[in-house]
């Protein structure tokens, strides 16, 4: 009985050795290697940083303040140098931002001459707008629409200029705006923008002895400045 069991074991060993030899060399070599520990093949994982597009969108979704030297243009009242101060706040719908701005003219246009006297025409513009960025890159176009209040005042300079002291005209202003913001740092951008506005009722002032001057349509404002996010 012992001999029979021994013969069976030898036969099994021979068959296994025969099967092993029939396998390709690469397979036999692979079977002879021990499997590496699981942790040796493990790939370390790290939390990926926020995508650049996400960071750019975050820049667009912050409150901002801007300060821009501007040019106020009117066909009837001429051009005046101004400063525009705006404050915008992001809204939760359609990627819109609400923006309020004020533009006082620092160096107003002049009407008249040295003989008849001159009249300075300081102007102010107060606007509320809905603004939307187009895109999310480093250079972002801006489009918007808004309305507000336009004010012009006639200030007499010279004895012959007939303009009532404290003569003021007010009008509603409405129209589109366009601009472009160039991101310089995560919280600072270069801003160029402008407005084309219709005013009603159209302001009219008496310049000189009898000449009536109207503001003219449309009214324009164009500025270039800086915008900061916080």
XYZ file of C-alpha atoms in Angstrom:
230
model
C 0.000 0.000 0.000
C 2.805 2.389 0.841
C 4.495 1.648 -2.440
C 1.260 2.314 -4.308
C 0.839 5.744 -2.669
C 4.475 6.588 -3.413
C 4.008 5.643 -7.076
C 0.916 7.858 -7.335
C 2.801 10.853 -5.886
C 5.687 10.371 -8.312
C 3.258 10.199 -11.203
C 1.552 13.444 -10.159
C 4.903 15.221 -9.821
C 5.925 14.051 -13.303
C 2.673 15.280 -14.839
C 2.997 18.693 -13.155
C 6.583 19.045 -14.348
C 5.513 18.129 -17.866
C 2.733 20.729 -17.867
C 5.176 23.349 -16.592
C 7.593 22.673 -19.432
C 4.859 23.083 -22.022
C 4.155 26.637 -20.843
C 5.928 29.513 -22.651
C 9.109 30.783 -21.060
C 7.624 34.179 -20.142
C 4.674 32.527 -18.417
C 6.932 30.167 -16.431
C 9.077 33.135 -15.421
C 6.055 35.115 -14.299
C 4.672 32.169 -12.270
C 8.015 31.782 -10.526
C 7.901 35.358 -9.229
C 6.125 36.214 -6.044
C 3.407 38.825 -6.214
C 4.551 42.177 -4.833
C 2.751 43.578 -1.837
C -0.343 45.529 -2.625
C 1.097 48.759 -1.232
C 4.028 48.680 -3.675
C 1.695 49.234 -6.633
C -0.432 51.793 -4.868
C -0.407 55.218 -6.538
C -0.397 58.130 -4.103
C -3.356 60.470 -4.554
C -3.386 64.144 -3.812
C -6.230 66.623 -3.847
C -6.061 68.494 -7.134
C -5.774 72.297 -6.921
C -8.704 74.360 -8.210
C -8.811 74.638 -11.962
C -7.661 77.918 -13.470
C -11.098 78.467 -14.976
C -12.639 78.168 -11.502
C -10.228 80.769 -10.140
C -11.048 83.110 -13.010
C -14.761 82.771 -12.392
C -14.159 83.471 -8.700
C -12.465 86.737 -9.691
C -15.572 87.726 -11.653
C -17.894 86.861 -8.773
C -16.398 89.237 -6.206
C -17.558 92.754 -5.319
C -15.410 95.332 -7.092
C -14.633 99.027 -6.959
C -13.159 101.002 -9.852
C -11.700 104.463 -10.373
C -11.306 105.798 -13.912
C -10.313 109.129 -15.436
C -13.064 109.773 -17.989
C -14.133 111.983 -20.825
C -17.721 113.281 -20.900
C -18.883 114.168 -24.407
C -21.899 116.196 -25.471
C -22.513 117.610 -28.940
C -24.032 120.768 -27.522
C -22.057 121.244 -24.301
C -18.646 120.036 -25.494
C -16.178 117.754 -23.743
C -15.193 117.734 -20.096
C -12.616 115.775 -18.115
C -14.155 113.722 -15.315
C -13.510 110.948 -12.811
C -15.771 107.887 -12.601
C -16.172 105.941 -9.378
C -18.148 102.673 -9.497
C -19.077 99.931 -7.063
C -20.402 96.570 -8.274
C -21.822 93.568 -6.467
C -22.451 90.104 -8.012
C -26.042 88.865 -8.250
C -27.049 85.182 -7.913
C -28.728 85.005 -11.341
C -27.318 84.820 -14.897
C -23.794 85.870 -13.787
C -25.040 89.466 -13.521
C -23.573 92.220 -11.385
C -25.303 95.341 -10.138
C -23.148 98.443 -10.565
C -23.652 101.988 -9.347
C -21.460 104.824 -10.526
C -20.953 108.545 -10.278
C -19.117 110.716 -12.804
C -18.471 114.323 -11.803
C -16.793 116.546 -14.402
C -13.667 118.078 -12.833
C -12.677 120.312 -15.772
C -15.933 121.390 -17.472
C -16.452 122.542 -21.031
C -16.502 126.275 -21.758
C -18.942 128.156 -23.997
C -18.634 131.763 -25.200
C -15.627 134.003 -25.849
C -13.529 136.673 -24.165
C -15.739 139.540 -25.425
C -19.144 138.222 -24.472
C -17.899 136.256 -21.498
C -17.852 132.515 -20.943
C -20.107 129.991 -19.271
C -18.684 126.874 -17.642
C -20.849 123.769 -17.939
C -19.986 121.241 -15.210
C -21.879 117.980 -15.631
C -22.609 115.009 -13.375
C -23.843 111.545 -14.200
C -25.353 109.028 -11.760
C -26.033 105.539 -13.122
C -27.357 102.182 -11.958
C -26.526 99.266 -14.265
C -26.853 95.545 -14.766
C -23.528 94.237 -16.018
C -22.569 90.841 -17.419
C -19.092 89.482 -18.223
C -18.684 87.608 -21.515
C -16.169 84.834 -20.860
C -13.884 84.010 -17.948
C -10.316 84.461 -19.163
C -7.658 87.016 -18.360
C -9.314 89.411 -20.828
C -13.053 89.687 -20.161
C -15.458 91.751 -22.304
C -18.319 93.384 -20.402
C -21.778 94.379 -21.589
C -24.497 96.142 -19.673
C -27.504 98.414 -19.674
C -28.491 101.057 -17.200
C -30.201 104.281 -16.392
C -29.911 107.193 -14.042
C -29.756 110.952 -13.659
C -27.888 113.529 -15.729
C -27.226 117.029 -14.372
C -25.675 120.084 -16.009
C -25.137 123.491 -14.429
C -24.404 126.835 -16.108
C -21.830 128.919 -14.224
C -21.297 132.468 -15.473
C -17.715 133.611 -15.949
C -17.422 137.158 -17.317
C -19.697 140.166 -17.034
C -21.202 139.842 -20.503
C -22.180 136.178 -20.293
C -25.875 135.915 -19.490
C -26.471 132.685 -17.596
C -28.548 132.749 -14.471
C -26.565 132.046 -11.317
C -27.447 128.521 -10.202
C -29.138 127.611 -13.475
C -29.461 123.805 -13.405
C -30.960 121.245 -15.724
C -31.813 117.635 -14.869
C -32.699 114.785 -17.198
C -33.132 111.025 -17.167
C -30.371 109.072 -18.903
C -30.591 105.523 -20.247
C -28.490 103.410 -22.566
C -26.026 100.519 -23.040
C -22.475 100.176 -21.825
C -19.535 98.141 -23.063
C -16.111 97.533 -21.628
C -13.175 95.225 -21.232
C -11.335 94.134 -18.096
C -7.747 92.853 -18.244
C -6.803 90.899 -15.113
C -3.363 91.918 -13.816
C -3.411 90.056 -10.473
C -6.036 87.886 -8.704
C -7.594 91.082 -7.281
C -6.599 93.868 -9.681
C -7.610 94.572 -13.271
C -7.283 97.267 -15.891
C -10.747 98.522 -16.900
C -11.747 100.363 -20.063
C -15.440 101.103 -20.541
C -17.895 103.516 -22.041
C -21.550 104.544 -22.193
C -23.780 105.864 -24.956
C -26.815 107.501 -23.357
C -30.031 109.152 -24.409
C -31.215 111.970 -22.139
C -34.771 113.226 -21.760
C -35.937 115.893 -21.560
C -32.973 117.249 -23.467
C -31.354 120.011 -21.343
C -31.190 123.504 -22.863
C -29.237 126.493 -21.515
C -28.941 130.140 -22.517
C -25.393 130.929 -23.602
C -24.288 134.519 -24.283
C -26.970 137.119 -24.893
C -29.690 135.021 -26.503
C -28.294 131.786 -27.926
C -29.992 128.620 -26.715
C -27.742 125.565 -26.548
C -29.061 122.000 -26.188
C -27.104 119.068 -24.863
C -27.442 117.043 -28.071
C -28.009 113.318 -28.451
C -26.462 110.978 -27.562
C -24.343 111.689 -24.496
C -21.085 109.755 -24.229
C -18.734 108.779 -21.427
C -15.479 106.897 -21.902
C -12.954 105.955 -19.246
C -9.771 104.018 -18.543
C -8.776 103.069 -15.012
C -8.260 100.304 -12.495
C -10.647 97.863 -10.853
C -10.063 96.120 -7.538
C -11.866 93.071 -6.130
C -12.404 92.387 -2.426
